[in-house]
Coordinates of C-alpha atoms (C1' of nucleotides) in Angstrom, one line a residue:
Chain A
M15 CA 0.0 0.0 0.0
T16 CA 1.2 3.5 0.9
V17 CA -0.1 5.0 -2.3
T18 CA 1.9 8.2 -1.4
A19 CA -0.9 10.7 -2.0
R20 CA -0.7 12.5 -5.2
V21 CA 1.0 15.9 -5.4
P22 CA -0.6 18.2 -8.0
L23 CA 2.6 20.1 -8.5
A24 CA 4.5 16.9 -9.4
D25 CA 1.7 15.7 -11.7
L26 CA 1.8 19.0 -13.6
A27 CA 5.6 19.1 -13.8
A28 CA 5.7 15.5 -15.0
L29 CA 3.7 16.6 -18.1
L30 CA 6.6 18.8 -19.0
A31 CA 9.4 16.6 -17.8
D32 CA 9.6 14.5 -21.0
G33 CA 11.8 15.7 -23.8
T34 CA 9.2 15.1 -26.5
R35 CA 6.3 16.8 -24.7
A36 CA 8.6 19.7 -23.8
R37 CA 9.5 20.1 -27.5
F38 CA 5.8 20.1 -28.4
C39 CA 5.1 22.9 -25.9
L40 CA 8.1 25.0 -27.0
A41 CA 7.0 24.7 -30.6
L42 CA 3.5 25.7 -29.6
L43 CA 4.8 28.9 -28.0
D44 CA 4.4 30.5 -31.4
G45 CA 0.8 30.9 -30.4
R46 CA -0.7 29.0 -33.3
A47 CA -2.3 25.6 -33.7
W48 CA -0.2 22.6 -35.0
T49 CA -1.5 19.3 -36.2
A50 CA -0.5 16.1 -34.5
G51 CA 1.6 15.0 -37.5
E52 CA 3.5 18.3 -37.7
L53 CA 4.5 18.0 -34.1
A54 CA 5.4 14.3 -34.5
R55 CA 7.8 15.1 -37.3
H56 CA 9.1 18.2 -35.5
A57 CA 10.1 16.1 -32.5
G58 CA 11.2 13.1 -34.5
V59 CA 8.9 10.5 -33.0
A60 CA 6.3 8.1 -34.5
A61 CA 2.8 9.4 -35.0
S62 CA 1.4 7.0 -32.4
T63 CA 3.8 8.3 -29.8
A64 CA 2.9 11.9 -30.5
S65 CA -0.8 11.0 -30.3
E66 CA -0.4 9.6 -26.8
H67 CA 1.6 12.6 -25.6
L68 CA -1.0 15.0 -26.9
S69 CA -3.8 13.2 -25.1
L70 CA -1.9 13.6 -21.9
L71 CA -1.2 17.3 -22.4
V72 CA -4.8 18.0 -23.3
R73 CA -6.1 16.0 -20.3
G74 CA -3.7 17.9 -18.1
G75 CA -5.0 21.3 -19.2
I76 CA -1.8 22.4 -21.0
L77 CA -3.2 22.1 -24.5
A78 CA -6.5 22.7 -26.1
E79 CA -7.6 20.7 -29.1
E80 CA -9.8 21.4 -32.0
R81 CA -10.6 18.6 -34.5
Q82 CA -11.2 19.4 -38.1
G83 CA -12.0 16.5 -40.4
R84 CA -9.1 14.1 -40.2
H85 CA -6.8 16.6 -38.5
R86 CA -6.3 17.2 -34.8
Y87 CA -5.2 20.7 -34.2
V88 CA -3.7 21.6 -30.8
R89 CA -2.6 24.9 -29.3
L90 CA -1.6 26.1 -25.8
A91 CA -4.6 26.2 -23.5
G92 CA -4.3 30.0 -22.9
P93 CA -2.1 32.9 -22.0
R94 CA -1.6 31.6 -18.5
V95 CA 0.0 28.3 -19.5
A96 CA 1.9 30.1 -22.2
Q97 CA 3.4 32.4 -19.5
L98 CA 4.1 29.5 -17.2
I99 CA 6.0 27.6 -19.9
E100 CA 7.9 30.7 -20.9
D101 CA 9.0 31.4 -17.3
L102 CA 10.0 27.8 -16.9
A103 CA 11.9 27.7 -20.2
A104 CA 13.6 31.0 -19.4
H105 CA 14.8 29.7 -16.0
A106 CA 16.0 26.5 -17.5
D107 CA 17.9 28.2 -20.3
L108 CA 19.7 30.5 -17.7
A109 CA 21.1 27.5 -16.0
A110 CA 22.0 25.6 -19.2
P111 CA 23.3 28.1 -21.7
A112 CA 22.3 27.3 -25.3
P113 CA 24.8 25.2 -27.2
P114 CA 26.3 26.5 -30.4
P115 CA 23.9 26.1 -33.4
P116 CA 24.6 22.9 -35.2
T117 CA 23.8 24.0 -38.8
L118 CA 24.0 27.1 -40.9
R119 CA 20.3 27.2 -41.4
A120 CA 19.8 27.0 -37.7
A121 CA 22.3 29.8 -37.0
S122 CA 20.6 32.1 -39.5
S123 CA 17.2 31.3 -38.0
A124 CA 18.5 31.9 -34.5
R125 CA 19.7 35.4 -35.7
A126 CA 16.3 36.2 -37.0
M127 CA 14.7 35.0 -33.8
A128 CA 17.0 37.1 -31.7
A129 CA 16.2 40.2 -33.7
A130 CA 12.4 40.0 -33.5
R131 CA 9.9 37.2 -32.8
T132 CA 6.6 36.5 -31.2
C133 CA 6.4 35.2 -27.7
Y134 CA 3.0 33.4 -27.7
D135 CA 0.9 36.5 -28.6
H136 CA 3.3 39.5 -28.0
L137 CA 6.6 40.9 -29.2
A138 CA 9.9 39.6 -28.1
G139 CA 13.6 39.7 -29.1
R140 CA 15.5 42.9 -29.6
L141 CA 12.4 44.5 -31.1
G142 CA 10.2 43.5 -28.2
V143 CA 12.7 44.9 -25.7
A144 CA 13.3 48.1 -27.7
V145 CA 9.6 48.8 -27.8
T146 CA 9.2 48.2 -24.1
D147 CA 12.2 50.4 -23.4
A148 CA 10.8 53.2 -25.6
L149 CA 7.4 53.0 -23.8
T150 CA 9.2 53.3 -20.5
A151 CA 11.5 56.2 -21.6
R152 CA 8.4 58.2 -22.7
G153 CA 6.7 57.7 -19.4
L154 CA 4.0 55.4 -20.9
L155 CA 5.0 52.3 -19.0
R156 CA 6.2 52.3 -15.4
Q157 CA 8.9 49.8 -14.5
D158 CA 10.6 51.3 -11.5
T159 CA 7.9 50.4 -9.0
G160 CA 6.5 47.3 -10.7
F161 CA 5.1 47.0 -14.2
A162 CA 2.1 48.9 -15.3
L163 CA 0.9 51.4 -17.9
S164 CA 0.6 55.0 -16.9
D165 CA -2.4 57.2 -17.7
D166 CA -0.3 58.6 -20.5
G167 CA 0.2 55.1 -21.7
L168 CA -3.5 54.4 -21.8
A169 CA -4.0 57.6 -23.8
W170 CA -1.1 56.6 -26.1
F171 CA -2.8 53.3 -27.1
A172 CA -6.1 55.1 -27.7
A173 CA -5.0 58.3 -29.4
D174 CA -1.6 57.6 -31.0
L175 CA -1.9 53.9 -31.8
G176 CA -5.7 54.2 -32.3
V177 CA -6.8 51.0 -30.7
R178 CA -9.2 50.2 -27.8
L179 CA -7.5 48.7 -24.8
A180 CA -10.3 46.9 -23.0
P181 CA -10.0 44.5 -20.1
R182 CA -10.2 40.9 -21.2
G183 CA -11.3 38.6 -18.4
R184 CA -8.8 38.2 -15.6
R185 CA -5.8 38.7 -17.7
P186 CA -3.6 41.6 -16.5
M187 CA -3.4 44.6 -18.7
A188 CA 0.4 44.7 -18.6
K189 CA 2.8 42.1 -17.4
A190 CA 6.6 41.6 -17.5
C191 CA 7.8 38.6 -19.5
L192 CA 11.4 37.6 -19.3
D193 CA 13.1 37.7 -22.7
W194 CA 15.4 34.7 -23.0
T195 CA 17.7 36.1 -25.6
E196 CA 17.9 39.6 -24.2
R197 CA 17.6 38.6 -20.6
R198 CA 15.5 41.6 -20.0
H199 CA 11.8 42.2 -19.6
H200 CA 9.4 42.9 -22.4
L201 CA 5.8 43.8 -22.4
A202 CA 3.2 41.0 -22.2
G203 CA -0.4 40.9 -21.0
V204 CA -3.4 42.4 -22.9
A205 CA -1.4 45.5 -23.9
G206 CA 1.4 43.4 -25.3
A207 CA -1.0 41.2 -27.3
V208 CA -3.0 44.1 -28.7
L209 CA 0.2 45.9 -29.7
C210 CA 1.5 42.8 -31.5
A211 CA -1.7 42.1 -33.2
T212 CA -2.0 45.7 -34.4
L213 CA 1.5 45.7 -35.9
L214 CA 0.8 42.5 -37.7
E215 CA -2.6 43.7 -39.0
R216 CA -1.2 46.9 -40.3
G217 CA 1.7 45.2 -42.0
W218 CA 4.2 47.0 -39.9
V219 CA 5.8 43.6 -39.1
T220 CA 5.3 40.4 -40.9
R221 CA 6.2 36.8 -40.1
I222 CA 9.2 35.3 -41.8
G223 CA 8.2 32.1 -43.4
T224 CA 6.0 30.0 -41.1
G225 CA 8.0 30.4 -37.9
R226 CA 8.0 32.8 -35.0
A227 CA 10.5 35.2 -36.4
L228 CA 9.4 38.6 -37.5
R229 CA 10.6 41.3 -39.9
V230 CA 9.9 45.0 -39.6
T231 CA 8.7 46.4 -42.9
A232 CA 9.7 49.8 -44.2
P233 CA 6.3 51.4 -43.3
G234 CA 6.6 49.7 -40.0
A235 CA 10.0 51.2 -39.3
R236 CA 8.6 54.7 -40.1
A237 CA 5.6 54.2 -37.9
L238 CA 7.7 53.0 -35.0
E239 CA 9.9 56.0 -35.3
D240 CA 6.9 58.3 -35.4
L241 CA 5.1 56.7 -32.5
L242 CA 7.9 55.9 -30.2
G243 CA 11.0 57.6 -31.5
L244 CA 12.5 54.2 -32.3
K245 CA 15.4 54.7 -34.7
S246 CA 17.1 52.2 -36.9
V247 CA 14.9 49.3 -36.2
E248 CA 17.0 46.8 -37.9
S249 CA 15.1 44.7 -40.4
A250 CA 16.2 41.1 -40.1
G251 CA 16.4 41.0 -43.9
S252 CA 14.9 38.1 -45.9
E253 CA 18.0 36.0 -45.4
A254 CA 16.6 34.0 -42.5
A255 CA 15.3 30.5 -43.1
A256 CA 11.7 29.7 -42.6
G257 CA 11.8 28.3 -39.2
S258 CA 11.2 25.0 -37.7
R259 CA 7.7 24.3 -39.0
P260 CA 7.9 21.4 -41.3
Chain B
M22 CA 22.4 6.2 -30.7
T23 CA 19.9 9.0 -31.2
V24 CA 20.5 10.5 -27.8
T25 CA 17.6 12.8 -28.5
A26 CA 19.4 16.1 -27.5
R27 CA 18.6 17.4 -24.1
V28 CA 15.8 19.8 -23.6
P29 CA 16.5 22.2 -20.7
L30 CA 12.9 22.8 -20.0
A31 CA 12.3 19.1 -19.6
D32 CA 15.3 18.7 -17.3
L33 CA 14.1 21.4 -15.1
A34 CA 10.5 20.1 -15.0
A35 CA 11.9 16.6 -14.2
L36 CA 13.3 17.9 -10.9
L37 CA 9.8 18.9 -9.8
A38 CA 8.1 15.9 -11.3
D39 CA 8.7 13.6 -8.4
G40 CA 6.3 13.6 -5.5
T41 CA 8.9 13.6 -2.9
R42 CA 10.9 16.4 -4.4
A43 CA 7.8 18.4 -5.0
R44 CA 6.8 18.0 -1.3
F45 CA 10.3 19.3 -0.4
C46 CA 9.9 22.4 -2.5
L47 CA 6.4 23.1 -1.2
A48 CA 7.5 22.8 2.3
L49 CA 10.4 25.2 1.6
L50 CA 8.0 27.8 0.3
D51 CA 7.8 29.0 3.9
G52 CA 11.0 30.8 3.0
R53 CA 13.1 29.2 5.7
A54 CA 15.9 26.7 5.8
W55 CA 15.1 23.0 6.7
T56 CA 17.5 20.3 7.6
A57 CA 17.7 17.2 5.4
G58 CA 16.3 15.1 8.2
E59 CA 13.3 17.3 8.7
L60 CA 12.4 17.1 5.1
A61 CA 12.9 13.4 5.0
R62 CA 10.4 12.9 7.9
H63 CA 8.0 15.5 6.4
A64 CA 7.9 13.5 3.1
G65 CA 7.9 10.1 4.7
V66 CA 11.1 8.7 3.1
A67 CA 14.3 7.3 4.3
A68 CA 17.1 9.8 5.0
S69 CA 19.3 8.3 2.3
T70 CA 16.5 8.9 -0.2
A71 CA 16.1 12.5 0.9
S72 CA 19.8 13.1 0.7
E73 CA 19.9 12.0 -3.0
H74 CA 16.9 14.2 -3.8
L75 CA 18.5 17.2 -2.2
S76 CA 21.7 16.8 -4.1
L77 CA 19.7 16.8 -7.4
L78 CA 17.7 19.9 -6.4
V79 CA 20.9 21.8 -5.4
R80 CA 22.7 20.7 -8.5
G81 CA 19.7 21.9 -10.6
G82 CA 19.8 25.4 -9.0
I83 CA 16.4 25.0 -7.3
L84 CA 17.8 24.9 -3.8
A85 CA 20.8 26.5 -2.0
E86 CA 22.5 24.6 0.8
E87 CA 24.4 25.8 3.8
R88 CA 26.2 23.3 6.0
Q89 CA 26.5 23.8 9.7
G90 CA 28.2 21.2 11.7
R91 CA 26.6 17.9 11.1
H92 CA 23.5 19.6 9.7
R93 CA 22.7 20.3 6.0
Y94 CA 20.3 23.2 5.8
V95 CA 18.6 23.8 2.4
R96 CA 16.4 26.6 1.3
L97 CA 15.0 27.8 -2.0
A98 CA 17.7 29.3 -4.2
G99 CA 16.0 32.7 -4.4
P100 CA 12.8 34.7 -5.0
R101 CA 12.8 33.8 -8.7
V102 CA 12.5 30.0 -8.1
A103 CA 10.1 30.6 -5.3
Q104 CA 7.9 32.5 -7.6
L105 CA 8.2 29.9 -10.3
I106 CA 7.2 27.1 -7.9
E107 CA 4.3 29.2 -6.6
D108 CA 3.0 29.8 -10.1
L109 CA 3.3 26.1 -11.0
A110 CA 1.6 25.0 -7.8
A111 CA -1.2 27.5 -8.2
H112 CA -1.9 26.3 -11.7
A113 CA -1.7 22.7 -10.6
D114 CA -4.1 23.2 -7.8
L115 CA -6.6 25.0 -10.0
A116 CA -6.9 21.9 -12.2
A117 CA -7.0 19.5 -9.2
P118 CA -9.1 20.9 -6.5
A119 CA -7.8 20.2 -3.0
P120 CA -9.3 17.1 -1.4
P121 CA -11.1 17.3 1.9
P122 CA -8.7 17.5 4.8
P123 CA -8.1 14.0 6.2
T124 CA -7.8 14.8 9.9
L125 CA -9.0 17.4 12.3
R126 CA -5.6 18.8 13.0
A127 CA -5.1 19.2 9.3
A128 CA -8.4 21.0 8.9
S129 CA -7.7 23.4 11.7
S130 CA -4.2 24.0 10.2
A131 CA -5.8 24.6 6.8
R132 CA -8.1 27.2 8.3
A133 CA -5.2 29.1 9.8
M134 CA -3.3 29.0 6.6
A135 CA -6.3 30.3 4.7
A136 CA -6.6 33.2 7.1
A137 CA -3.0 34.4 7.0
R138 CA 0.3 32.9 6.0
T139 CA 3.6 33.7 4.4
C140 CA 4.2 32.9 0.8
Y141 CA 8.0 32.6 0.6
D142 CA 8.8 36.1 2.0
H143 CA 5.6 38.0 1.7
L144 CA 2.0 37.9 3.0
A145 CA -0.7 35.6 1.6
G146 CA -4.1 34.2 2.5
R147 CA -7.1 36.5 3.4
L148 CA -4.7 38.8 5.2
G149 CA -2.4 39.2 2.2
V150 CA -5.2 39.8 -0.2
A151 CA -6.9 42.2 2.2
V152 CA -3.7 44.3 2.6
T153 CA -3.3 44.3 -1.2
D154 CA -6.9 45.4 -1.7
A155 CA -6.5 48.1 0.9
L156 CA -3.4 49.5 -0.8
T157 CA -5.2 49.5 -4.1
A158 CA -8.3 51.1 -2.8
R159 CA -6.2 54.0 -1.3
G160 CA -4.5 54.6 -4.6
L161 CA -1.1 53.3 -3.3
L162 CA -1.0 50.3 -5.7
R163 CA -2.2 50.3 -9.3
Q164 CA -3.7 47.1 -10.5
D165 CA -5.9 48.3 -13.3
T166 CA -3.2 48.7 -15.9
G167 CA -0.7 46.2 -14.6
F168 CA 0.8 45.9 -11.1
A169 CA 2.9 48.7 -9.7
L170 CA 3.2 51.1 -6.7
S171 CA 2.1 54.7 -7.3
D172 CA 4.1 57.7 -6.1
D173 CA 1.7 57.9 -3.2
G174 CA 2.5 54.3 -2.5
L175 CA 6.2 55.0 -2.4
A176 CA 5.5 57.8 0.0
W177 CA 3.3 55.6 2.2
F178 CA 6.1 53.1 2.7
A179 CA 8.6 55.9 3.6
A180 CA 6.3 58.1 5.7
D181 CA 3.5 56.0 7.1
L182 CA 5.2 52.7 7.5
G183 CA 8.6 54.2 8.1
V184 CA 10.8 51.9 6.1
R185 CA 13.2 52.5 3.2
L186 CA 12.1 50.8 0.0
A187 CA 15.4 50.4 -2.0
P188 CA 15.8 48.5 -5.2
R189 CA 17.4 45.1 -4.6
G190 CA 19.2 43.8 -7.5
R191 CA 17.0 42.8 -10.4
R192 CA 14.1 41.9 -8.4
P193 CA 10.9 43.9 -9.3
M194 CA 9.7 46.4 -6.7
A195 CA 6.1 45.1 -6.9
K196 CA 4.8 41.9 -8.4
A197 CA 1.5 40.1 -8.5
C198 CA 1.5 36.6 -7.0
L199 CA -1.6 34.4 -7.4
D200 CA -3.0 33.4 -4.0
W201 CA -4.0 29.8 -4.2
T202 CA -6.7 29.9 -1.5
E203 CA -8.2 33.2 -2.4
R204 CA -7.6 32.8 -6.2
R205 CA -6.8 36.5 -6.3
H206 CA -3.5 38.4 -6.5
H207 CA -1.6 39.6 -3.6
L208 CA 1.5 41.8 -3.3
A209 CA 4.9 40.2 -3.9
G210 CA 8.3 41.6 -4.9
V211 CA 10.6 43.8 -2.9
A212 CA 7.6 45.8 -1.4
G213 CA 5.8 42.6 -0.4
A214 CA 8.9 41.2 1.3
V215 CA 9.7 44.5 3.1
L216 CA 6.1 44.8 4.3
C217 CA 6.0 41.2 5.6
A218 CA 9.4 41.6 7.3
T219 CA 8.3 44.8 8.9
L220 CA 5.1 43.4 10.3
L221 CA 7.0 40.4 11.8
E222 CA 9.7 42.7 13.3
R223 CA 7.2 44.9 15.0
G224 CA 5.3 42.0 16.4
W225 CA 2.2 43.0 14.4
V226 CA 1.9 39.5 13.1
T227 CA 3.6 36.4 14.6
R228 CA 4.1 32.9 13.3
I229 CA 1.8 30.2 14.7
G230 CA 4.0 27.4 15.9
T231 CA 6.7 26.6 13.4
G232 CA 4.7 26.6 10.3
R233 CA 3.8 29.2 7.6
A234 CA 0.5 30.3 9.3
L235 CA 0.4 33.7 10.8
R236 CA -1.7 35.4 13.5
V237 CA -2.4 39.1 13.7
T238 CA -1.7 40.4 17.2
A239 CA -3.8 43.0 19.0
P240 CA -1.3 45.9 18.4
G241 CA -1.1 44.6 14.8
A242 CA -4.8 44.9 14.2
R243 CA -4.8 48.5 15.5
A244 CA -1.8 49.4 13.3
L245 CA -3.4 47.9 10.2
E246 CA -6.5 49.8 10.8
D247 CA -4.6 53.1 11.4
L248 CA -2.4 52.6 8.4
L249 CA -4.8 51.1 5.8
G250 CA -8.2 51.3 7.3
L251 CA -8.4 47.6 7.6
K252 CA -11.2 46.7 9.9
S253 CA -11.8 43.5 11.7
V254 CA -8.7 41.7 10.7
E255 CA -9.7 38.4 12.1
S256 CA -7.2 36.9 14.4
A257 CA -6.8 33.2 13.5
G258 CA -6.9 32.5 17.3
S259 CA -4.5 30.2 18.9
E260 CA -6.6 27.2 18.2
A261 CA -4.6 26.3 15.1
A262 CA -2.1 23.4 15.2
A263 CA 1.5 24.1 14.8
G264 CA 1.8 23.2 11.2
S265 CA 3.6 20.6 9.2
R266 CA 7.1 21.1 10.6
P267 CA 8.1 18.1 12.7
Chain C
dG30 C1' 36.3 8.5 25.1
dG31 C1' 31.8 6.7 24.0
dG32 C1' 27.2 6.6 22.6
dA33 C1' 23.6 9.1 20.4
dT34 C1' 22.4 11.7 16.1
dC35 C1' 22.9 13.4 11.3
dG36 C1' 24.1 12.9 6.8
dT37 C1' 26.1 10.1 2.6
dG38 C1' 27.5 6.3 -0.8
dC39 C1' 26.4 1.8 -2.7
dG40 C1' 23.8 -2.3 -4.3
dG41 C1' 19.7 -4.2 -5.5
dC42 C1' 14.9 -4.4 -6.4
dG43 C1' 10.7 -3.2 -8.7
dC44 C1' 7.8 -0.4 -11.3
dC45 C1' 6.7 3.2 -14.3
dC46 C1' 6.8 5.1 -18.8
dG47 C1' 8.4 6.4 -23.4
dC48 C1' 9.2 4.1 -27.6
dC49 C1' 7.9 1.5 -31.8
dG50 C1' 5.2 -1.4 -35.2
dA51 C1' 1.0 -3.3 -36.7
dA52 C1' -3.6 -3.0 -37.4
dA53 C1' -7.9 -0.5 -37.5
dC54 C1' -10.9 3.7 -38.0
dG55 C1' -12.3 8.0 -40.1
dT56 C1' -11.9 11.5 -43.6
dC57 C1' -10.8 13.3 -48.0
dC58 C1' -10.6 13.1 -53.0
dG59 C1' -10.3 11.4 -57.5
Chain D
dC20 C1' -16.2 3.2 -54.8
dG21 C1' -11.4 2.7 -53.7
dG22 C1' -7.0 4.4 -52.5
dA23 C1' -4.3 7.8 -49.9
dC24 C1' -3.6 9.9 -45.7
dG25 C1' -4.0 11.4 -40.8
dT26 C1' -4.8 9.6 -36.4
dT27 C1' -5.7 6.2 -32.6
dT28 C1' -5.4 1.8 -30.0
dC29 C1' -2.9 -2.1 -28.4
dG30 C1' 1.1 -5.2 -27.2
dG31 C1' 5.5 -5.6 -26.1
dC32 C1' 10.1 -4.2 -25.1
dG33 C1' 13.7 -1.8 -22.7
dG34 C1' 15.7 1.7 -19.8
dG35 C1' 15.6 4.9 -16.3
dC36 C1' 14.8 6.0 -11.6
dG37 C1' 12.8 6.2 -6.9
dC38 C1' 12.8 3.3 -3.1
dC39 C1' 15.1 0.9 0.8
dG40 C1' 18.8 -1.1 4.1
dC41 C1' 23.1 -1.2 5.4
dA42 C1' 27.6 0.4 6.4
dC43 C1' 30.5 4.3 7.1
dG44 C1' 32.2 9.1 8.3
dA45 C1' 31.4 13.3 10.8
dT46 C1' 29.7 15.9 14.6
dC47 C1' 27.8 16.9 19.1
dC48 C1' 27.2 16.1 24.0
dC49 C1' 27.6 13.8 28.2

DNA sequence: GGGATCGTGCGGCGCCCGCCGAAACGTCCG
DNA sequence: CGGACGTTTCGGCGGGCGCCGCACGATCCC
């Protein structure tokens, strides 16, 4: 006997403690839905293996699934789990510094990711940190006593950017997210998501290939300079490879 | 072959994916240092087993150790890992609602914990949330656009509470921490730690037995009403059992 | 010095779980 | 309708790892 009562924390951690499942979650941090087969190939395991892993992750509340015909699409269950996995991954990467990129394609892709990428549903990389710094320097975002938009910040979203910033459920309006390439905070939360979505909608940034990496367009560079005084937002160029999506 | 390259995220999660190690970490969330033997008894495993687990956790950067004579004291490595484990535990407990307390002692201890406790180094439970709400209601803490102290809040710490609130390394001044009994946010970060330490120093709250549970003293209740307008801060009474520390 | 107490290294046992292949089911499309 | 494709279920295999007991070293206290 002695069934050693379950520990919820351990059960949750066990879901992420397998290399294959962890790879799935990291891939899904791009915020989009992948099919079971894509994830299987991405992680290098048989389809049957991937299927079992996905069932576990869905059952554990980490992933949400959506079936369409013969496809099974999965995505992260929500911003909360995305944040949790980001935090965990950031902490893990601090302890174990990233190994040198094995291939040239990977190195080029890594450069593009470091320049600008999405982090679930907001901006990250040098671009994400630069935008966050600019907001802070202009008094729109307060970082010295915590992490929150100022009244000027609210006004900036409404007037300058021209978008409504409405509360969405229990999700905080602004939240600090640790950037694992810059090792600094960038803007997450509702404001971060709205900002990222707006830039994508207006064509100010576009996705490179099918991955998480982003490129700032020429109109985007002008807009960012007008709105935030951001100079020389380096465009990652079109050199970068597509990304890890098969 | 096919060593399936290591995934740092999975390695980190694996450390927490064992019931015994998870129990260790949860116990250490009281912010203090435990000896190896205490933890072994607490988790119900042999001393040799505990010793191996502790070595893994220290090696993985989760715990810090300090040897004193024949004792090996361990504590959480810092506020960052404490926050990480709190987040993880909160998310896990949301999915798996807590089972009914098995014994009367446990039930009474749970009541005391729900009323007021420490969460690593800051206040939690109904008391922690009430203090956070009071700060917010008085315009000292801004929660609508993120989570940060206002200028009035800074002044309140200095003038009303009478403590210096100096930046400490990279740790944020204020941070939201999800309270797992109230399912609301309470104040963490440097401000939360300073506030909790101050209340303990002045005898406004005291620890119940050797556990995490806190009790508001009579002078403490008066002070909290004066400083924050907090009325009827229920004292958990002295009925509560000591806690889980052996 | 001697007897408790605390922590650690080593075998050895047993179980859990991640992996695959094969077969079956459902869907899509020609 | 039939073949191609994506996914799921089921055995079965193998390795990893969490557990203990025991022996040993270190420390404290009488």
